Amino acid sequence: MWVADVIESGKNRGSRQRLTVRKVVILAAGRGSRLRERKNELKPMRRVLGLPLLERVVLSCKVAGLSDFIVVTGYKPKPMRSFLTRLARKRSVRIEVVENPDWEKGNGTSLLACRGKLTEPFVLVMGDHLFEPGLLAGLLRVGSEDDSCFLAIDRRTERVFDLRGATKVSTQSGRIRAIGKDLTRYDGIDTGIFLLTPAIFAPLARVQAKGRYELSDGIAELAAEGRMRTYDIGKRFWLDVDTPRSLREAKRRLAEQVDKPSEDGFIARYLNRPLSIRLSRLLAHTPVTPNTITVVSFAIALLGAWLFTRQGYLPVLFAGVLIQVSSIIDGCDGEIARLKALGSRFGAFFDTILDRYADLSIAAGVTYGFWLTHPEFWVWLAGIGALSGFLLASYSKKEYQLRFQKPSPSRFLPRLAKRDLRLFVIFLGAVVGQPFFAMLGVGLISHLAVFWILVRGRRR
Amino acid sequence: MWVADVIESGKNRGSRQRLTVRKVVILAAGRGSRLRERKNELKPMRRVLGLPLLERVVLSCKVAGLSDFIVVTGYKPKPMRSFLTRLARKRSVRIEVVENPDWEKGNGTSLLACRGKLTEPFVLVMGDHLFEPGLLAGLLRVGSEDDSCFLAIDRRTERVFDLRGATKVSTQSGRIRAIGKDLTRYDGIDTGIFLLTPAIFAPLARVQAKGRYELSDGIAELAAEGRMRTYDIGKRFWLDVDTPRSLREAKRRLAEQVDKPSEDGFIARYLNRPLSIRLSRLLAHTPVTPNTITVVSFAIALLGAWLFTRQGYLPVLFAGVLIQVSSIIDGCDGEIARLKALGSRFGAFFDTILDRYADLSIAAGVTYGFWLTHPEFWVWLAGIGALSGFLLASYSKKEYQLRFQKPSPSRFLPRLAKRDLRLFVIFLGAVVGQPFFAMLGVGLISHLAVFWILVRGRRR
């Protein structure tokens, strides 16, 4: 029974995916004339928030577990080939380039050009269709239970970005009945993401012999035989980027994807994050790395900490503004890392440690500044109390996670002890001229949060 | 290939263990006359470092994955039954009691009394043989590849504790040739830990019909048919506890087992741990829980922190002694937890958080004490520097572990930033009247350790 379970689950867990689906075909032969061409920048190289469109497609496939590509080129094959060679090296993937001289006839010819190279099921995607990795991973899972051909379709027909230009499909019990741009009755949209077997090539060749060169002509032929199934992508993200308007939409949607509402505190969610994402969208176009942003945010916090030790309202106000600015910029390192796939475990580690040193410096600066006008020992003890609250609130969350192997619950009190609120309250305190007492307040809340986390640990 | 691998590993990973070996038979029928009997305390109830012998046997089996027991009683069955009922409830295991009226004839009759209840392979252990769980787990792994009967034997014949009283075995190519207390030529010692199949019962009944009632008589009969294999326990711990001398040895060996040399810092290893283990051996006989010890250690540290704020050499010296005492006692909570199987994830969590608050209080106390005679602001800033070093050295180790999913390397510098050395150096500082500067020293080392951990993270 137990051994049988293992075999069974071994099959379900994607024997097809692991054993047979290895290759991804990317069609990138077209001219992309609706997107204004920049000097020497072909459409697949067109940058969206700092990364070429085609690189984003390759990355989504890689995250979904596939890293062996065939890219079909047509328009200006030479610069494409050198771009693809660099891309393969940069992202550690295999890319075979197939040149399709007939690319202008229609994109069906580009797939047919790969005929001899594919003997197993494969994934087919478009070089200009962005999608989230989970979409492809889901398709591979479903495909692993069935040997059919699949088209990933979007049922949210009314919400599709460019409905006029989209390929529509009409389905019945999970199979495609009709497909085309001009269908009047349809219940899904072709996302351009396919799981195919070499069975596609015969019908494709057949329709091309009759002068129909689009990919959807071949798909329609296979569908007519009842052999084309559908995969419902649910609410997952995809976008066909082929006009300046859809390029803008892509930037907006990608920026949304890097949001982390579940982990963010209140201030991060409603104030810092909206601002930092705007900043990240600008920074994405520059070569600035996440670690550089981490260091800059830290330096600004240190400057703020030093300014708190100056006398007078203006320096203190400016100090408050600086630490709030630092808090906002502190979101950008992670966002840039996610936007440009530059994330590293060291980067996250480095950011966390510098955050603690920044908190510590700010607390020391605020305390020293207050002590200058109130030279009494309790000021220092209270400052130490607040400072240790900041460090221990962070510490006890990590410790909880290590001991219980799950994150400490993100409830009201621990959220109040997060860094976003901590710095924001000190900033507000600086605005009203009382950063010290504002700091004591959040310090106290931080110790309460530690106590709350302890009690939670006791209950487990 | 991949699916085949899974099936194969599924088989190896203990299909027999998981599927068939479920029951453990414990022989606990004897009088144990060589261990002086206390009032109403039969031998299996005899406490070793706070836990009854039989409870330790049950716990070792439970840790090895088995929690369904048959305990054979003979001498004074009534108090044994109520003891076993309580034990089953306390440790959440199933215990079936089999009374053996013939127990005085020999321990073979006790095993034979279970004949009708065992239809699958089972583990047989003695109620007075302590062993570490890894020994049984290893036996189960070997047994899962082979349907034979196995006896776990100790090859270190010259190091066996009570060689005279031990049952010796003579082996050949992994099988037992001869077994008995009076063998003159032997190459192994019977540990009393068996993996048997119901095939043992026929030979056992046969020899008993001829008037040989010891278990080893039955084993010898099976061995004569070439059906008794051996399992070499290597260097693992086991001990037959049947004399006052072996009881003392058991306490010594159990206390050794709770040592954690790999995780301990220098002071913990050579000073604190030897002392705390002695203390734990005493505390194990009391109902004191690990969490109580955690709180007491914390309270002593707080008292020390407060004493650092008093003026004069004597209070400061006493403060130093208190924090060193607290540091030693801080080892006992974990030791008692391991000695008495009282460990909990909350206990470890609670201890760690209170340790941080203790460090913080001590640093604040030392700083305030020094500031009283040197009322200058840099004293506080330096104190904050040291205090934050203590907290951040601990923090960065946790963070490293979370990000890289392995403990931060325990090299020279991070070991210098551990709590044992931290408190010991401040104690030494107090002895020479300079706790503040001693603290600044270890604080600086702690920050260096944080930097070192960051650099290690960068290299990964």
Coordinates of N, CA and C in Angstrom, one line a residue, chain B residues 25-196:
Chain B
V25 N 8.4 -6.0 22.4 CA 8.2 -6.8 23.6 C 9.3 -6.4 24.7
I26 N 8.8 -6.0 25.9 CA 9.8 -5.7 26.9 C 9.7 -6.7 28.0
L27 N 10.8 -7.4 28.3 CA 10.8 -8.4 29.4 C 11.1 -7.7 30.7
A28 N 10.1 -7.7 31.6 CA 10.3 -7.0 32.9 C 9.7 -7.8 34.0
A29 N 9.9 -9.1 34.0 CA 9.3 -10.0 34.9 C 10.1 -10.3 36.2
G30 N 11.5 -10.1 36.0 CA 12.4 -10.5 37.1 C 12.3 -9.7 38.4
R31 N 13.0 -10.2 39.4 CA 13.0 -9.6 40.7 C 14.0 -8.5 40.8
G32 N 15.1 -8.6 40.0 CA 16.2 -7.6 40.1 C 16.8 -7.6 41.5
S33 N 17.1 -8.7 42.0 CA 17.5 -8.8 43.4 C 18.8 -8.1 43.7
R34 N 19.7 -8.0 42.7 CA 21.0 -7.4 42.9 C 21.0 -5.9 43.1
L35 N 19.8 -5.3 42.6 CA 19.7 -3.9 42.9 C 18.8 -3.8 44.2
R36 N 19.3 -3.2 45.2 CA 18.6 -3.1 46.4 C 17.2 -2.5 46.2
E37 N 16.2 -3.2 46.6 CA 14.8 -2.8 46.4 C 14.4 -1.7 47.4
R38 N 13.9 -0.6 46.9 CA 13.4 0.4 47.9 C 11.9 0.1 48.2
K39 N 11.4 0.8 49.1 CA 10.0 0.6 49.5 C 9.1 0.8 48.3
N40 N 8.3 -0.2 47.9 CA 7.4 -0.2 46.8 C 8.0 0.2 45.5
E41 N 9.3 0.2 45.3 CA 9.9 0.6 44.1 C 10.6 -0.7 43.5
L42 N 9.8 -1.3 42.5 CA 10.4 -2.5 41.9 C 11.5 -2.0 40.9
K43 N 12.3 -2.9 40.5 CA 13.5 -2.6 39.7 C 13.1 -1.8 38.4
P44 N 12.1 -2.1 37.6 CA 11.8 -1.4 36.4 C 11.4 0.1 36.7
M45 N 11.0 0.3 38.0 CA 10.5 1.7 38.4 C 11.7 2.4 39.0
R46 N 12.8 1.7 39.2 CA 14.0 2.4 39.8 C 14.4 3.6 38.9
R47 N 14.5 4.8 39.6 CA 14.8 6.0 38.8 C 16.3 6.1 38.5
V48 N 16.6 6.5 37.3 CA 17.9 6.8 36.9 C 17.9 8.2 36.4
L49 N 18.5 9.1 37.2 CA 18.5 10.6 36.9 C 17.0 11.0 36.7
G50 N 16.2 10.7 37.6 CA 14.8 11.2 37.6 C 13.8 10.4 36.8
L51 N 14.2 9.5 36.0 CA 13.2 8.7 35.2 C 13.3 7.2 35.5
P52 N 12.2 6.5 35.7 CA 12.3 5.1 35.9 C 13.0 4.4 34.7
L53 N 13.8 3.3 35.0 CA 14.5 2.6 34.0 C 13.6 2.2 32.9
L54 N 12.4 1.6 33.2 CA 11.6 1.1 32.1 C 11.0 2.3 31.2
E55 N 10.8 3.4 31.9 CA 10.4 4.6 31.1 C 11.5 5.0 30.1
R56 N 12.7 4.9 30.5 CA 13.8 5.3 29.6 C 13.9 4.3 28.4
V57 N 13.6 3.0 28.7 CA 13.6 2.0 27.6 C 12.4 2.3 26.6
V58 N 11.3 2.6 27.2 CA 10.1 3.0 26.4 C 10.4 4.2 25.5
L59 N 11.0 5.2 26.1 CA 11.3 6.5 25.4 C 12.3 6.2 24.3
S60 N 13.3 5.4 24.5 CA 14.3 5.1 23.4 C 13.6 4.4 22.2
C61 N 12.7 3.5 22.5 CA 11.9 2.9 21.4 C 11.0 3.9 20.7
K62 N 10.4 4.8 21.5 CA 9.5 5.8 20.9 C 10.3 6.7 20.0
V63 N 11.5 7.1 20.4 CA 12.3 8.0 19.5 C 12.7 7.3 18.3
A64 N 12.9 5.9 18.4 CA 13.3 5.2 17.2 C 12.0 4.9 16.3
G65 N 10.8 5.3 16.8 CA 9.7 5.2 15.9 C 8.7 4.1 16.3
L66 N 8.9 3.5 17.4 CA 7.9 2.4 17.8 C 7.2 2.8 19.1
S67 N 5.9 2.6 19.1 CA 5.2 3.1 20.3 C 4.0 2.1 20.7
D68 N 4.2 0.8 20.3 CA 3.2 -0.2 20.6 C 3.9 -1.3 21.4
F69 N 3.6 -1.4 22.7 CA 4.4 -2.3 23.5 C 3.6 -3.4 24.1
I70 N 4.4 -4.5 24.3 CA 3.9 -5.6 25.2 C 4.9 -5.8 26.3
V71 N 4.5 -5.5 27.5 CA 5.4 -5.7 28.7 C 5.0 -6.9 29.4
V72 N 6.0 -7.8 29.6 CA 5.7 -9.1 30.3 C 6.2 -8.9 31.8
T73 N 5.2 -9.0 32.7 CA 5.5 -8.9 34.1 C 5.4 -10.3 34.8
G74 N 6.0 -10.3 36.0 CA 6.0 -11.6 36.7 C 6.0 -11.3 38.2
Y75 N 7.1 -10.8 38.7 CA 7.3 -10.5 40.1 C 6.4 -9.3 40.4
K76 N 5.5 -9.4 41.5 CA 4.6 -8.3 41.9 C 3.9 -7.7 40.8
P77 N 3.0 -8.4 40.1 CA 2.4 -7.9 38.9 C 1.4 -6.7 39.1
K78 N 0.9 -6.6 40.3 CA -0.1 -5.6 40.6 C 0.4 -4.2 40.5
P79 N 1.5 -3.9 41.4 CA 2.0 -2.5 41.3 C 2.6 -2.3 39.9
M80 N 3.2 -3.3 39.2 CA 3.7 -3.1 37.9 C 2.6 -2.7 36.9
R81 N 1.4 -3.3 37.0 CA 0.3 -2.9 36.1 C -0.1 -1.5 36.3
S82 N -0.2 -1.0 37.5 CA -0.6 0.4 37.7 C 0.5 1.3 37.3
F83 N 1.8 0.9 37.5 CA 2.9 1.7 37.0 C 2.8 1.9 35.5
L84 N 2.6 0.7 34.8 CA 2.6 0.7 33.3 C 1.4 1.5 32.8
T85 N 0.2 1.4 33.5 CA -0.9 2.2 33.0 C -0.6 3.7 33.0
R86 N 0.0 4.1 34.1 CA 0.4 5.6 34.2 C 1.4 5.9 33.2
L87 N 2.4 5.0 33.0 CA 3.5 5.3 32.0 C 2.9 5.5 30.6
A88 N 1.9 4.6 30.2 CA 1.3 4.6 28.9 C 0.6 6.0 28.7
R89 N -0.1 6.4 29.7 CA -0.8 7.7 29.6 C 0.2 8.9 29.5
K90 N 1.3 8.8 30.3 CA 2.2 9.9 30.4 C 3.0 10.1 29.1
R91 N 3.3 9.0 28.4 CA 4.2 9.1 27.2 C 3.4 8.8 25.9
S92 N 2.1 8.7 26.0 CA 1.2 8.5 24.9 C 1.7 7.3 24.0
V93 N 1.8 6.2 24.7 CA 2.1 5.0 24.0 C 1.1 3.9 24.3
R94 N 1.1 2.8 23.6 CA 0.2 1.7 23.9 C 1.0 0.7 24.6
I95 N 0.5 0.2 25.8 CA 1.2 -0.8 26.5 C 0.2 -1.9 26.9
E96 N 0.5 -3.1 26.3 CA -0.4 -4.3 26.7 C 0.4 -5.1 27.8
V97 N -0.2 -5.4 28.9 CA 0.5 -6.1 29.9 C 0.2 -7.6 29.8
V98 N 1.3 -8.4 29.8 CA 1.1 -9.9 29.8 C 1.8 -10.4 31.1
E99 N 0.9 -11.1 31.9 CA 1.5 -11.6 33.2 C 2.0 -13.0 32.9
N100 N 3.2 -13.3 33.4 CA 3.8 -14.6 33.2 C 4.0 -15.3 34.5
P101 N 3.1 -16.3 34.8 CA 3.2 -16.9 36.2 C 4.5 -17.8 36.3
D102 N 5.1 -18.2 35.2 CA 6.3 -19.0 35.3 C 7.6 -18.2 35.3
W103 N 7.5 -16.9 35.6 CA 8.7 -16.1 35.4 C 9.9 -16.5 36.2
E104 N 9.7 -17.3 37.3 CA 10.9 -17.6 38.1 C 11.7 -18.7 37.4
K105 N 11.1 -19.4 36.4 CA 11.9 -20.5 35.7 C 13.0 -19.9 34.9
G106 N 12.7 -18.8 34.2 CA 13.7 -18.2 33.3 C 13.1 -17.2 32.4
N107 N 13.8 -16.3 31.8 CA 13.2 -15.2 31.0 C 12.7 -15.7 29.6
G108 N 13.1 -17.0 29.2 CA 12.5 -17.5 28.0 C 11.0 -17.7 28.1
T109 N 10.6 -18.1 29.3 CA 9.1 -18.3 29.5 C 8.3 -17.0 29.3
S110 N 9.0 -15.9 29.7 CA 8.3 -14.6 29.5 C 8.1 -14.3 28.0
L111 N 9.0 -14.5 27.2 CA 8.8 -14.3 25.7 C 7.8 -15.3 25.2
L112 N 7.9 -16.5 25.6 CA 6.9 -17.5 25.1 C 5.5 -17.2 25.5
A113 N 5.3 -16.4 26.6 CA 4.0 -16.0 27.1 C 3.3 -15.1 26.1
C114 N 4.1 -14.5 25.2 CA 3.5 -13.5 24.2 C 3.2 -14.2 22.9
R115 N 3.4 -15.5 22.8 CA 3.3 -16.2 21.5 C 2.1 -15.9 20.7
G116 N 0.9 -15.9 21.3 CA -0.3 -15.7 20.5 C -0.5 -14.3 20.0
K117 N 0.2 -13.4 20.6 CA 0.0 -12.0 20.3 C 0.9 -11.4 19.2
L118 N 1.8 -12.3 18.7 CA 2.8 -11.7 17.7 C 2.7 -12.5 16.4
T119 N 2.3 -11.9 15.3 CA 2.2 -12.6 14.1 C 3.1 -11.9 13.0
E120 N 3.8 -10.9 13.4 CA 4.7 -10.1 12.5 C 6.0 -10.0 13.2
P121 N 7.1 -9.6 12.5 CA 8.3 -9.3 13.1 C 8.2 -8.3 14.2
F122 N 9.0 -8.4 15.3 CA 8.9 -7.5 16.4 C 10.2 -7.3 17.0
V123 N 10.3 -6.2 17.9 CA 11.5 -5.9 18.6 C 11.4 -6.5 20.0
L124 N 12.5 -7.1 20.5 CA 12.5 -7.6 21.9 C 13.6 -6.8 22.6
V125 N 13.3 -6.2 23.7 CA 14.3 -5.6 24.6 C 14.1 -6.0 26.0
M126 N 15.1 -5.7 26.8 CA 15.0 -6.0 28.3 C 14.6 -4.8 29.0
G127 N 13.8 -4.9 30.1 CA 13.3 -3.8 30.8 C 14.4 -3.1 31.6
D128 N 15.5 -3.7 31.7 CA 16.6 -3.0 32.5 C 17.8 -2.7 31.6
H129 N 17.7 -2.8 30.3 CA 18.9 -2.4 29.4 C 18.6 -1.1 28.8
L130 N 19.4 -0.1 29.2 CA 19.3 1.2 28.6 C 20.1 1.2 27.3
F131 N 19.6 2.0 26.3 CA 20.3 2.1 25.0 C 19.9 3.4 24.4
E132 N 20.7 3.9 23.4 CA 20.4 5.1 22.7 C 19.5 4.7 21.6
P133 N 18.5 5.6 21.2 CA 17.5 5.3 20.2 C 18.2 5.0 18.8
G134 N 19.3 5.6 18.5 CA 20.0 5.4 17.2 C 20.4 3.9 17.1
L135 N 20.6 3.2 18.2 CA 21.0 1.8 18.1 C 19.8 1.0 17.5
L136 N 18.6 1.2 18.1 CA 17.4 0.5 17.6 C 17.1 0.9 16.2
A137 N 17.2 2.2 15.9 CA 16.9 2.7 14.6 C 17.8 2.0 13.5
G138 N 19.1 1.9 13.9 CA 20.0 1.2 13.0 C 19.6 -0.3 12.8
L139 N 19.2 -0.9 13.8 CA 18.8 -2.3 13.7 C 17.6 -2.5 12.8
L140 N 16.6 -1.6 13.0 CA 15.4 -1.6 12.2 C 15.8 -1.4 10.7
R141 N 16.7 -0.5 10.4 CA 17.1 -0.3 9.0 C 17.7 -1.6 8.4
V142 N 18.6 -2.2 9.1 CA 19.3 -3.4 8.6 C 18.2 -4.5 8.4
G143 N 17.3 -4.6 9.5 CA 16.3 -5.6 9.4 C 15.3 -5.5 8.3
S144 N 15.2 -4.2 7.8 CA 14.2 -4.0 6.7 C 14.6 -4.6 5.4
E145 N 15.9 -5.0 5.3 CA 16.4 -5.6 4.1 C 16.4 -7.1 4.1
D146 N 16.0 -7.7 5.2 CA 16.3 -9.1 5.4 C 15.2 -9.6 6.4
D147 N 14.7 -10.8 6.1 CA 13.6 -11.3 7.0 C 14.1 -12.1 8.1
S148 N 15.5 -12.2 8.3 CA 16.0 -13.0 9.4 C 15.7 -12.5 10.8
C149 N 16.1 -13.2 11.8 CA 16.1 -12.7 13.2 C 17.5 -12.1 13.4
F150 N 17.5 -11.0 14.2 CA 18.8 -10.4 14.5 C 19.0 -10.2 16.0
L151 N 20.3 -10.3 16.4 CA 20.6 -9.9 17.7 C 21.7 -8.8 17.6
A152 N 21.4 -7.6 18.3 CA 22.4 -6.5 18.3 C 23.5 -6.9 19.2
I153 N 24.7 -6.9 18.7 CA 25.9 -7.3 19.6 C 26.9 -6.2 19.6
D154 N 27.6 -6.2 20.7 CA 28.7 -5.2 21.0 C 30.0 -5.9 20.8
R155 N 30.8 -5.4 19.8 CA 32.1 -6.0 19.5 C 33.2 -5.6 20.5
R156 N 32.9 -4.5 21.2 CA 33.9 -4.0 22.1 C 34.0 -4.9 23.4
T157 N 34.3 -6.1 23.3 CA 34.2 -7.1 24.4 C 35.0 -6.6 25.6
E158 N 36.1 -6.0 25.3 CA 37.0 -5.6 26.5 C 36.5 -4.4 27.2
R159 N 35.5 -3.7 26.6 CA 35.0 -2.5 27.2 C 33.7 -2.7 27.9
V160 N 33.1 -3.8 27.7 CA 31.7 -4.1 28.3 C 31.8 -3.9 29.8
F161 N 30.8 -3.3 30.4 CA 30.8 -2.9 31.8 C 30.9 -4.1 32.7
D162 N 30.0 -5.0 32.6 CA 30.0 -6.1 33.6 C 30.2 -7.4 32.8
L163 N 31.5 -7.7 32.4 CA 31.7 -8.8 31.5 C 31.3 -10.1 32.1
R164 N 31.6 -10.3 33.4 CA 31.3 -11.6 34.0 C 29.8 -11.9 33.9
G165 N 28.9 -10.9 34.1 CA 27.5 -11.2 34.1 C 26.9 -11.2 32.6
A166 N 27.7 -10.8 31.7 CA 27.2 -10.6 30.3 C 27.0 -11.9 29.6
T167 N 26.1 -11.9 28.6 CA 25.9 -13.1 27.7 C 26.8 -12.9 26.5
K168 N 27.7 -13.9 26.3 CA 28.7 -13.7 25.2 C 28.1 -14.4 23.9
V169 N 28.6 -14.0 22.8 CA 28.3 -14.7 21.6 C 29.5 -15.0 20.7
S170 N 29.5 -16.0 20.0 CA 30.6 -16.3 19.1 C 29.9 -16.3 17.7
T171 N 30.5 -15.6 16.8 CA 29.8 -15.4 15.5 C 30.7 -15.9 14.3
Q172 N 30.1 -16.1 13.2 CA 30.8 -16.4 12.0 C 30.0 -15.8 10.8
S173 N 30.7 -15.0 10.0 CA 30.0 -14.4 8.8 C 28.6 -13.9 9.1
G174 N 28.5 -13.1 10.2 CA 27.3 -12.4 10.5 C 26.2 -13.3 11.1
R175 N 26.5 -14.5 11.4 CA 25.6 -15.4 12.1 C 26.1 -15.8 13.4
I176 N 25.2 -16.2 14.3 CA 25.6 -16.6 15.7 C 25.9 -18.1 15.6
R177 N 27.1 -18.5 16.2 CA 27.5 -19.9 16.2 C 27.2 -20.4 17.6
A178 N 27.5 -19.6 18.6 CA 27.2 -20.1 20.0 C 26.9 -18.9 20.9
I179 N 26.1 -19.1 21.9 CA 25.7 -18.0 22.8 C 25.5 -18.6 24.2
G180 N 26.0 -17.8 25.2 CA 25.9 -18.2 26.6 C 26.7 -17.4 27.5
K181 N 26.4 -17.5 28.8 CA 27.2 -16.7 29.8 C 28.6 -17.2 30.0
D182 N 28.8 -18.5 29.7 CA 30.1 -19.1 30.1 C 30.9 -19.5 28.9
L183 N 30.6 -18.9 27.7 CA 31.5 -19.1 26.6 C 32.9 -18.7 26.9
T184 N 33.9 -19.5 26.5 CA 35.3 -19.0 26.8 C 35.8 -18.3 25.6
R185 N 35.4 -18.7 24.4 CA 35.8 -18.0 23.2 C 34.6 -17.3 22.6
Y186 N 34.8 -16.0 22.5 CA 33.6 -15.2 22.0 C 34.2 -13.9 21.3
D187 N 33.3 -13.4 20.4 CA 33.8 -12.1 19.8 C 32.7 -11.0 19.8
G188 N 31.7 -11.2 20.7 CA 30.7 -10.2 20.8 C 29.9 -10.4 22.1
I189 N 29.2 -9.3 22.5 CA 28.4 -9.4 23.7 C 26.9 -9.2 23.3
D190 N 26.0 -10.0 23.9 CA 24.6 -9.9 23.6 C 24.1 -8.6 24.4
T191 N 23.5 -7.6 23.6 CA 23.1 -6.4 24.2 C 21.6 -6.5 24.7
G192 N 21.0 -7.7 24.4 CA 19.6 -7.8 24.9 C 18.6 -7.1 24.0
I193 N 19.0 -6.7 22.8 CA 18.2 -6.0 21.9 C 18.0 -6.8 20.6
F194 N 16.8 -7.3 20.3 CA 16.6 -8.3 19.2 C 15.6 -7.7 18.2
L195 N 15.8 -8.2 17.0 CA 14.7 -8.0 16.0 C 14.3 -9.4 15.6
L196 N 13.1 -9.9 16.0 CA 12.7 -11.3 15.8 C 11.5 -11.4 15.0

